[in-house]
């Protein structure tokens, strides 16, 4: 089955999860697999995050099932007629080119070949140009071997290979095919060195990046309710428009559960059954707009630190410095993974969106700035409770889908993981 690690959680596990090792994974989430990352027939996936206990273990008698791949030879690329292929390719790396910025996208071109000695190009776009390109350039040996999974054909250099969102790579693969190719590369070092010094004959002048895969959801097509937590991918302009909102909430410093307590002193935590210091955590709402509509989504501490480079220490009495607010208000075209879940408040069930991960969109050309600004909702603060009402920092307007004008809905509670339990929830 498929398991996914999102956003800032990747750094936590990148050095501890190793291929072909056995792990005990305790209490992961199960959710539908987003289409842009879907590569197995299974409908659902495991979600692993920083709160998921993952421990390497050994089980007597357990044997790894041998992975079977149907590798596509480089000489067969010209014959592929399929419109949207997902190719597994075993290749020798001849050299890794420099990172270039072309038409609002980053790309690294990698010269590759196989036993055919037919040179070709593998274009690593955007995030692959930063991480996988660096990994390929630092593999040991003169001509190391790698496996590219779920690659697509590209017309960027004629008929070559390129990454897609669901592509991945395996280095140092323990497979008979990879071992055989590595032995062949060592035996043919002289030929490969000569091949690396020449240009592939079929390479043409770069044509600019192809259109990205249509693997995101238009805001107007987002669901209005879900049966279980879903992760949905959207592209749009993101910015803060409500500057009167509190940009933090208080939580237990031990269990990290939110509280309705006031002030930054000690309070009684019902989860820990003891008096504990309060912990200040970031939380604020952003608007996300595409040509079809606008939604509101909540950003929590981890995403705020990773993407906006701000922490709770930047707040003063629940507000941020003017320079930080200007930065949050700046329209940014982003790729966003939303966590969609239902929440109940005062007996009313409503859909709430949380920003699970967010990155600047360099894959498509930036929307005309004037059109982007027109599409954004006005800087109108949400209606708020008066000072002294029960912890206004822990209630937020529910995000709505809006294809004409913003619609104000009733307030919904925050998620049980990072926010206070609402009065309507069971004890």
Short mmCIF file of C-alpha atoms in Angstrom, two decimals:
data_model
loop_
_atom_site.label_atom_id
_atom_site.label_comp_id
_atom_site.label_asym_id
_atom_site.label_seq_id
_atom_site.Cartn_x
_atom_site.Cartn_y
_atom_site.Cartn_z
CA UNK A 1 0.00 0.00 0.00
CA UNK A 2 0.95 3.64 -0.29
CA UNK A 3 2.09 5.85 2.59
CA UNK A 4 2.73 9.57 2.37
CA UNK A 5 4.72 12.07 4.42
CA UNK A 6 3.68 15.69 3.76
CA UNK A 7 5.35 19.09 3.97
CA UNK A 8 7.50 19.89 6.98
CA UNK A 9 7.26 16.27 8.22
CA UNK A 10 9.59 15.15 5.41
CA UNK A 11 12.68 16.56 7.15
CA UNK A 12 11.81 14.67 10.31
CA UNK A 13 11.80 11.28 8.59
CA UNK A 14 14.23 11.73 5.70
CA UNK A 15 17.18 10.28 7.63
CA UNK A 16 15.29 7.63 9.61
CA UNK A 17 13.18 5.88 6.93
CA UNK A 18 15.31 3.59 4.78
CA UNK A 19 14.44 1.39 1.83
CA UNK A 20 13.83 -2.30 2.55
CA UNK A 21 13.91 -1.81 6.33
CA UNK A 22 11.06 -2.93 8.58
CA UNK A 23 9.16 -0.49 10.79
CA UNK A 24 6.37 -0.48 13.32
CA UNK A 25 4.02 2.42 12.47
CA UNK A 26 1.55 3.18 15.24
CA UNK A 27 -1.81 4.87 14.70
CA UNK A 28 -1.24 6.54 11.29
CA UNK A 29 -4.15 8.32 9.63
CA UNK A 30 -5.98 6.69 6.72
CA UNK A 31 -7.28 9.00 4.02
CA UNK A 32 -8.07 9.00 0.29
CA UNK A 33 -4.93 9.43 -1.80
CA UNK A 34 -4.77 12.82 -3.59
CA UNK A 35 -4.83 12.28 -7.33
CA UNK A 36 -1.57 14.17 -7.91
CA UNK A 37 0.31 11.70 -5.67
CA UNK A 38 -1.65 8.57 -6.57
CA UNK A 39 0.50 5.75 -7.97
CA UNK A 40 -1.06 2.52 -6.62
CA UNK A 41 -4.47 1.04 -7.29
CA UNK A 42 -5.38 1.34 -3.61
CA UNK A 43 -7.94 4.07 -2.99
CA UNK A 44 -6.56 5.07 0.42
CA UNK A 45 -3.15 5.79 1.86
CA UNK A 46 -1.43 5.91 5.22
CA UNK A 47 -0.52 9.38 6.45
CA UNK A 48 2.64 9.62 8.56
CA UNK A 49 3.47 12.80 10.45
CA UNK A 50 5.61 13.96 13.35
CA UNK A 51 3.07 12.62 15.87
CA UNK A 52 3.14 9.11 14.37
CA UNK A 53 5.43 6.74 16.33
CA UNK A 54 7.69 5.05 13.74
CA UNK A 55 10.17 2.52 15.12
CA UNK A 56 12.54 0.28 13.19
CA UNK A 57 12.08 -3.36 14.22
CA UNK A 58 13.26 -6.83 13.26
CA UNK A 59 10.85 -9.71 12.71
CA UNK A 60 12.23 -13.24 12.57
CA UNK A 61 11.32 -15.04 9.38
CA UNK A 62 10.06 -11.93 7.58
CA UNK A 63 11.27 -11.71 3.99
CA UNK A 64 10.93 -8.79 1.64
CA UNK A 65 8.75 -9.33 -1.39
CA UNK A 66 10.93 -8.71 -4.44
CA UNK A 67 9.86 -5.55 -6.25
CA UNK A 68 9.04 -6.09 -9.92
CA UNK A 69 9.45 -3.23 -12.39
CA UNK A 70 8.77 -3.03 -16.10
CA UNK A 71 11.65 -0.75 -17.09
CA UNK A 72 11.35 1.21 -20.34
CA UNK A 73 14.56 1.26 -22.42
CA UNK A 74 15.75 4.70 -23.52
CA UNK A 75 15.65 3.56 -27.16
CA UNK A 76 11.87 2.99 -26.82
CA UNK A 77 11.01 6.60 -25.91
CA UNK A 78 10.46 7.62 -29.52
CA UNK A 79 7.90 4.84 -30.02
CA UNK A 80 5.69 5.69 -27.03
CA UNK A 81 2.29 6.87 -28.27
CA UNK A 82 0.49 6.95 -24.93
CA UNK A 83 -0.68 10.48 -24.12
CA UNK A 84 0.18 10.44 -20.41
CA UNK A 85 2.59 7.58 -19.70
CA UNK A 86 4.00 6.75 -16.29
CA UNK A 87 7.36 5.20 -17.02
CA UNK A 88 9.83 3.37 -14.80
CA UNK A 89 13.34 3.85 -16.18
CA UNK A 90 16.64 2.34 -15.04
CA UNK A 91 19.54 4.53 -16.15
CA UNK A 92 23.20 5.48 -15.80
CA UNK A 93 23.91 9.11 -14.86
CA UNK A 94 26.41 10.70 -17.24
CA UNK A 95 26.37 14.18 -15.68
CA UNK A 96 24.11 16.56 -13.77
CA UNK A 97 23.70 20.04 -15.25
CA UNK A 98 23.29 23.39 -13.45
CA UNK A 99 19.98 24.55 -11.99
CA UNK A 100 18.29 27.00 -14.37
CA UNK A 101 15.29 29.32 -14.04
CA UNK A 102 13.15 29.16 -17.19
CA UNK A 103 9.62 30.54 -17.61
CA UNK A 104 8.95 30.78 -13.85
CA UNK A 105 10.21 27.22 -13.23
CA UNK A 106 13.47 25.71 -12.03
CA UNK A 107 14.96 22.80 -13.95
CA UNK A 108 18.07 20.64 -13.88
CA UNK A 109 18.89 18.59 -16.97
CA UNK A 110 20.52 15.23 -16.26
CA UNK A 111 22.31 13.39 -19.06
CA UNK A 112 21.49 9.67 -18.88
CA UNK A 113 21.92 6.45 -20.83
CA UNK A 114 21.62 2.66 -20.47
CA UNK A 115 23.21 -0.40 -22.12
CA UNK A 116 22.12 0.94 -25.51
CA UNK A 117 24.63 3.81 -25.15
CA UNK A 118 21.87 6.06 -26.50
CA UNK A 119 22.17 9.37 -24.60
CA UNK A 120 19.08 11.22 -23.47
CA UNK A 121 17.91 13.94 -21.10
CA UNK A 122 15.95 13.66 -17.86
CA UNK A 123 14.56 17.07 -16.85
CA UNK A 124 14.11 17.50 -13.09
CA UNK A 125 11.56 20.26 -12.54
CA UNK A 126 11.11 22.50 -9.49
CA UNK A 127 11.36 20.54 -6.21
CA UNK A 128 13.17 17.70 -8.02
CA UNK A 129 15.74 20.21 -9.29
CA UNK A 130 16.61 21.06 -5.69
CA UNK A 131 16.58 17.74 -3.85
CA UNK A 132 16.91 14.83 -6.29
CA UNK A 133 19.41 16.68 -8.50
CA UNK A 134 21.62 17.26 -5.48
CA UNK A 135 21.32 13.59 -4.55
CA UNK A 136 22.27 12.44 -8.06
CA UNK A 137 25.26 14.78 -8.21
CA UNK A 138 26.61 13.34 -4.95
CA UNK A 139 26.21 9.62 -5.65
CA UNK A 140 29.51 7.73 -5.37
CA UNK A 141 31.30 6.49 -8.48
CA UNK A 142 31.98 8.03 -11.89
CA UNK A 143 28.74 6.83 -13.49
CA UNK A 144 26.22 5.81 -10.80
CA UNK A 145 22.92 4.06 -11.47
CA UNK A 146 19.46 5.30 -10.45
CA UNK A 147 15.82 4.37 -10.99
CA UNK A 148 13.17 6.91 -11.97
CA UNK A 149 9.58 5.95 -11.19
CA UNK A 150 6.43 7.33 -12.83
CA UNK A 151 8.29 9.60 -15.23
CA UNK A 152 6.60 11.18 -18.23
CA UNK A 153 7.79 11.82 -21.76
CA UNK A 154 8.58 15.41 -22.60
CA UNK A 155 8.80 17.50 -25.75
CA UNK A 156 11.05 20.03 -24.06
CA UNK A 157 14.07 18.57 -25.88
CA UNK A 158 12.23 16.64 -28.55
CA UNK A 159 11.27 13.29 -27.01
CA UNK A 160 12.96 12.89 -23.65
CA UNK A 161 12.01 12.30 -20.00
CA UNK A 162 10.75 14.63 -17.30
CA UNK A 163 9.39 14.50 -13.77
CA UNK A 164 5.75 14.77 -12.77
CA UNK A 165 4.34 15.49 -9.31
CA UNK A 166 4.08 11.80 -8.41
CA UNK A 167 7.55 10.84 -9.70
CA UNK A 168 10.16 9.46 -7.34
CA UNK A 169 13.71 8.12 -7.49
CA UNK A 170 15.63 5.23 -5.98
CA UNK A 171 19.38 5.44 -5.45
CA UNK A 172 21.55 2.45 -4.53
CA UNK A 173 18.71 0.08 -5.37
CA UNK A 174 19.17 -3.51 -4.22
CA UNK A 175 17.73 -5.03 -7.39
CA UNK A 176 19.31 -7.53 -9.79
CA UNK A 177 18.68 -5.21 -12.77
CA UNK A 178 20.33 -2.25 -11.03
CA UNK A 179 23.31 -4.32 -9.91
CA UNK A 180 23.78 -5.66 -13.43
CA UNK A 181 23.64 -2.16 -14.95
CA UNK A 182 26.15 -0.83 -12.40
CA UNK A 183 28.56 -3.67 -13.24
CA UNK A 184 28.11 -2.89 -16.94
CA UNK A 185 28.82 0.83 -16.31
CA UNK A 186 32.07 0.01 -14.48
CA UNK A 187 33.18 -2.26 -17.32
CA UNK A 188 32.36 0.41 -19.93
CA UNK A 189 33.75 3.48 -18.15
CA UNK A 190 35.81 4.57 -21.17
CA UNK A 191 32.80 4.48 -23.52
CA UNK A 192 30.64 6.34 -21.02
CA UNK A 193 33.27 9.02 -20.49
CA UNK A 194 33.42 9.63 -24.25
CA UNK A 195 29.61 9.67 -24.45
CA UNK A 196 29.37 12.20 -21.62
CA UNK A 197 31.62 14.57 -23.57
CA UNK A 198 29.32 14.60 -26.64
CA UNK A 199 25.88 16.09 -27.18
CA UNK A 200 22.95 13.76 -27.92
CA UNK A 201 22.14 14.13 -31.62
CA UNK A 202 18.39 14.32 -31.14
CA UNK A 203 18.41 17.21 -28.64
CA UNK A 204 16.60 20.30 -29.94
CA UNK A 205 16.45 23.90 -28.75
CA UNK A 206 14.50 24.08 -25.46
CA UNK A 207 10.85 24.96 -26.04
CA UNK A 208 9.99 26.00 -22.49
CA UNK A 209 8.23 23.96 -19.84
CA UNK A 210 5.14 22.02 -20.69
CA UNK A 211 1.84 22.72 -19.03
CA UNK A 212 1.66 21.11 -15.60
CA UNK A 213 -0.60 18.15 -15.02
CA UNK A 214 -4.17 19.03 -14.27
CA UNK A 215 -4.04 17.42 -10.83
CA UNK A 216 -5.51 20.22 -8.73
CA UNK A 217 -9.10 21.05 -7.84
CA UNK A 218 -10.81 24.31 -8.72
CA UNK A 219 -12.13 26.08 -5.65
CA UNK A 220 -15.66 26.05 -7.03
CA UNK A 221 -15.41 22.25 -7.23
CA UNK A 222 -14.29 21.72 -3.64
CA UNK A 223 -16.74 19.63 -1.58
CA UNK A 224 -19.11 21.31 0.85
CA UNK A 225 -18.97 18.32 3.21
CA UNK A 226 -16.83 15.20 3.66
CA UNK A 227 -17.47 11.87 5.37
CA UNK A 228 -13.88 11.64 6.60
CA UNK A 229 -10.76 13.78 6.56
CA UNK A 230 -9.55 14.47 3.02
CA UNK A 231 -6.44 16.08 1.60
CA UNK A 232 -7.18 18.27 -1.42
CA UNK A 233 -4.80 20.17 -3.69
CA UNK A 234 -5.54 23.66 -5.01
CA UNK A 235 -3.62 26.39 -6.80
CA UNK A 236 -4.40 30.01 -6.11
CA UNK A 237 -3.48 33.41 -4.71
CA UNK A 238 -2.95 33.22 -0.93
CA UNK A 239 -2.84 36.14 1.48
CA UNK A 240 -4.14 37.42 4.82
CA UNK A 241 -7.05 39.85 4.55
CA UNK A 242 -8.34 40.03 8.13
CA UNK A 243 -5.87 42.00 10.24
CA UNK A 244 -8.12 42.24 13.30
CA UNK A 245 -7.94 38.51 13.97
CA UNK A 246 -5.80 37.14 16.79
CA UNK A 247 -2.71 35.45 15.41
CA UNK A 248 -2.21 33.00 18.25
CA UNK A 249 -3.96 30.75 20.74
CA UNK A 250 -2.95 29.22 24.08
CA UNK A 251 -2.27 25.53 24.53
CA UNK A 252 -1.01 23.12 27.16
CA UNK A 253 2.80 23.06 27.22
CA UNK A 254 2.73 19.28 27.83
CA UNK A 255 0.02 17.75 25.62
CA UNK A 256 -0.19 20.76 23.25
CA UNK A 257 -4.03 20.72 23.39
CA UNK A 258 -5.62 24.16 23.10
CA UNK A 259 -7.29 25.83 26.04
CA UNK A 260 -9.86 28.54 26.73
CA UNK A 261 -7.74 29.89 29.58
CA UNK A 262 -6.80 33.57 29.65
CA UNK A 263 -3.32 35.02 29.93
CA UNK A 264 0.04 33.30 29.71
CA UNK A 265 0.13 31.95 33.28
CA UNK A 266 -0.45 28.45 34.59
CA UNK A 267 -3.84 26.85 34.05
CA UNK A 268 -5.52 23.52 34.79
CA UNK A 269 -5.32 21.13 31.81
CA UNK A 270 -8.14 18.58 31.78
CA UNK A 271 -6.20 16.31 29.45
CA UNK A 272 -3.11 16.14 31.68
CA UNK A 273 -5.09 16.46 34.94
CA UNK A 274 -2.60 18.96 36.35
CA UNK A 275 -1.73 22.64 36.40
CA UNK A 276 0.65 23.48 33.58
CA UNK A 277 2.19 26.57 31.94
CA UNK A 278 0.41 27.95 28.89
CA UNK A 279 2.09 27.69 25.51
CA UNK A 280 1.55 30.35 22.83
CA UNK A 281 1.00 28.90 19.34
CA UNK A 282 0.41 30.66 16.03
CA UNK A 283 -2.93 30.40 14.25
CA UNK A 284 -4.41 32.66 11.61
CA UNK A 285 -6.69 32.54 8.60
CA UNK A 286 -5.72 33.20 5.00
CA UNK A 287 -7.84 33.61 1.88
CA UNK A 288 -7.09 31.45 -1.16
CA UNK A 289 -8.48 32.62 -4.49
CA UNK A 290 -8.51 31.15 -7.97
CA UNK A 291 -10.59 32.28 -10.99
CA UNK A 292 -13.58 30.26 -9.75
CA UNK A 293 -13.89 31.48 -6.17
CA UNK A 294 -12.44 32.07 -2.70
CA UNK A 295 -12.07 29.99 0.45
CA UNK A 296 -10.72 30.68 3.90
CA UNK A 297 -8.24 28.27 5.49
CA UNK A 298 -6.42 28.16 8.81
CA UNK A 299 -2.64 28.19 9.13
CA UNK A 300 -1.08 26.69 12.26
CA UNK A 301 2.36 27.09 13.81
CA UNK A 302 4.32 24.51 11.81
CA UNK A 303 3.21 25.77 8.39
CA UNK A 304 3.60 29.41 9.50
CA UNK A 305 7.18 28.72 10.56
CA UNK A 306 8.03 26.70 7.44
CA UNK A 307 6.44 28.91 4.78
CA UNK A 308 6.17 32.40 6.31
CA UNK A 309 9.19 32.14 8.62
CA UNK A 310 7.28 33.52 11.62
CA UNK A 311 6.72 32.10 15.10
CA UNK A 312 4.56 32.87 18.13
CA UNK A 313 7.44 35.01 19.43
CA UNK A 314 6.57 37.51 16.68
CA UNK A 315 3.16 38.24 18.28
CA UNK A 316 2.49 41.00 20.80
CA UNK A 317 -0.89 40.69 22.55
CA UNK A 318 -2.10 38.52 19.69
CA UNK A 319 -0.98 40.87 16.94
CA UNK A 320 1.96 40.82 14.56
CA UNK A 321 4.37 43.61 13.69
CA UNK A 322 3.32 45.83 10.78
CA UNK A 323 6.18 44.59 8.61
CA UNK A 324 5.06 40.98 9.16
CA UNK A 325 1.45 41.89 8.33
CA UNK A 326 2.58 43.50 5.08
CA UNK A 327 4.39 40.27 4.22
CA UNK A 328 1.32 38.15 5.00
CA UNK A 329 -0.87 40.47 2.92
CA UNK A 330 1.29 40.18 -0.18
CA UNK A 331 -0.49 38.03 -2.81
CA UNK A 332 1.45 34.84 -3.54
CA UNK A 333 0.52 32.27 -6.13
CA UNK A 334 0.83 28.96 -4.31
CA UNK A 335 0.27 25.24 -4.49
CA UNK A 336 -1.62 24.27 -1.35
CA UNK A 337 -2.60 20.94 0.16
CA UNK A 338 -5.72 21.47 2.25
CA UNK A 339 -6.90 19.24 5.05
CA UNK A 340 -10.69 19.18 4.85
CA UNK A 341 -12.68 17.92 7.83
CA UNK A 342 -16.10 18.41 9.39
CA UNK A 343 -16.49 20.26 12.69
CA UNK A 344 -19.52 20.74 14.89
CA UNK A 345 -20.31 23.94 16.76
CA UNK A 346 -23.62 24.72 18.45
CA UNK A 347 -25.10 21.66 16.76
CA UNK A 348 -24.16 22.83 13.26
CA UNK A 349 -21.76 20.75 11.16
CA UNK A 350 -19.52 22.72 8.85
CA UNK A 351 -16.55 21.97 6.64
CA UNK A 352 -13.25 23.47 7.75
CA UNK A 353 -10.06 23.78 5.71
CA UNK A 354 -6.60 23.71 7.29
CA UNK A 355 -3.42 24.39 5.33
CA UNK A 356 -1.53 21.11 5.48
CA UNK A 357 1.37 22.27 3.28
CA UNK A 358 2.00 25.25 1.01
CA UNK A 359 4.69 26.25 -1.48
CA UNK A 360 5.15 29.02 -4.04
CA UNK A 361 3.83 27.96 -7.46
CA UNK A 362 6.66 28.16 -9.98
CA UNK A 363 5.13 25.64 -12.36
CA UNK A 364 2.77 27.99 -14.17
CA UNK A 365 2.99 31.56 -15.33
CA UNK A 366 1.86 34.10 -12.77
CA UNK A 367 -1.64 35.38 -13.28
CA UNK A 368 -1.81 38.96 -14.50
CA UNK A 369 -1.30 41.01 -11.34
CA UNK A 370 -4.27 43.28 -11.87
CA UNK A 371 -6.55 40.28 -12.49
CA UNK A 372 -5.15 38.54 -9.43
CA UNK A 373 -5.87 41.54 -7.22
CA UNK A 374 -9.38 41.87 -8.58
CA UNK A 375 -10.03 38.24 -7.79
CA UNK A 376 -9.06 38.67 -4.15
CA UNK A 377 -11.64 39.45 -1.47
CA UNK A 378 -11.54 42.92 0.13
CA UNK A 379 -9.58 43.65 3.30
CA UNK A 380 -12.67 43.49 5.48
CA UNK A 381 -12.25 42.14 8.99
CA UNK A 382 -14.51 39.30 10.07
CA UNK A 383 -17.13 40.01 12.71
CA UNK A 384 -15.58 39.26 16.07
CA UNK A 385 -16.85 38.86 19.58
CA UNK A 386 -16.26 41.70 22.00
CA UNK A 387 -13.24 41.64 24.23
CA UNK A 388 -13.95 39.54 27.26
CA UNK A 389 -16.06 36.96 25.44
CA UNK A 390 -14.96 33.39 26.00
CA UNK A 391 -11.53 33.16 24.27
CA UNK A 392 -12.16 34.80 20.92
CA UNK A 393 -8.71 33.62 19.82
CA UNK A 394 -9.95 30.05 19.62
CA UNK A 395 -12.96 30.66 17.37
CA UNK A 396 -12.60 31.41 13.70
CA UNK A 397 -14.95 32.02 10.82
CA UNK A 398 -15.60 28.87 8.84
CA UNK A 399 -14.03 28.86 5.37
CA UNK A 400 -16.52 29.06 2.53
CA UNK A 401 -16.53 28.43 -1.16
CA UNK A 402 -17.50 31.64 -2.94
CA UNK A 403 -17.98 32.02 -6.68
CA UNK A 404 -19.60 35.45 -6.51
CA UNK A 405 -18.98 37.18 -3.20
CA UNK A 406 -17.81 36.09 0.22
CA UNK A 407 -20.46 34.50 2.39
CA UNK A 408 -20.16 34.74 6.15
CA UNK A 409 -20.96 31.50 7.91
CA UNK A 410 -21.29 30.68 11.58
CA UNK A 411 -18.15 30.26 13.61
CA UNK A 412 -16.68 26.77 13.88
CA UNK A 413 -14.34 25.29 16.44
CA UNK A 414 -10.73 24.44 15.78
CA UNK A 415 -9.52 20.89 15.17
CA UNK A 416 -9.21 18.61 18.19
CA UNK A 417 -5.53 18.08 17.49
CA UNK A 418 -4.43 21.69 17.91
CA UNK A 419 -7.50 23.60 19.02
CA UNK A 420 -10.00 23.70 21.89
CA UNK A 421 -12.85 21.23 22.01
CA UNK A 422 -16.15 22.92 21.23
CA UNK A 423 -19.05 22.76 23.71
CA UNK A 424 -20.98 20.42 21.42
CA UNK A 425 -18.30 17.72 21.46
CA UNK A 426 -18.63 14.72 23.73
CA UNK A 427 -16.51 14.60 26.86
#
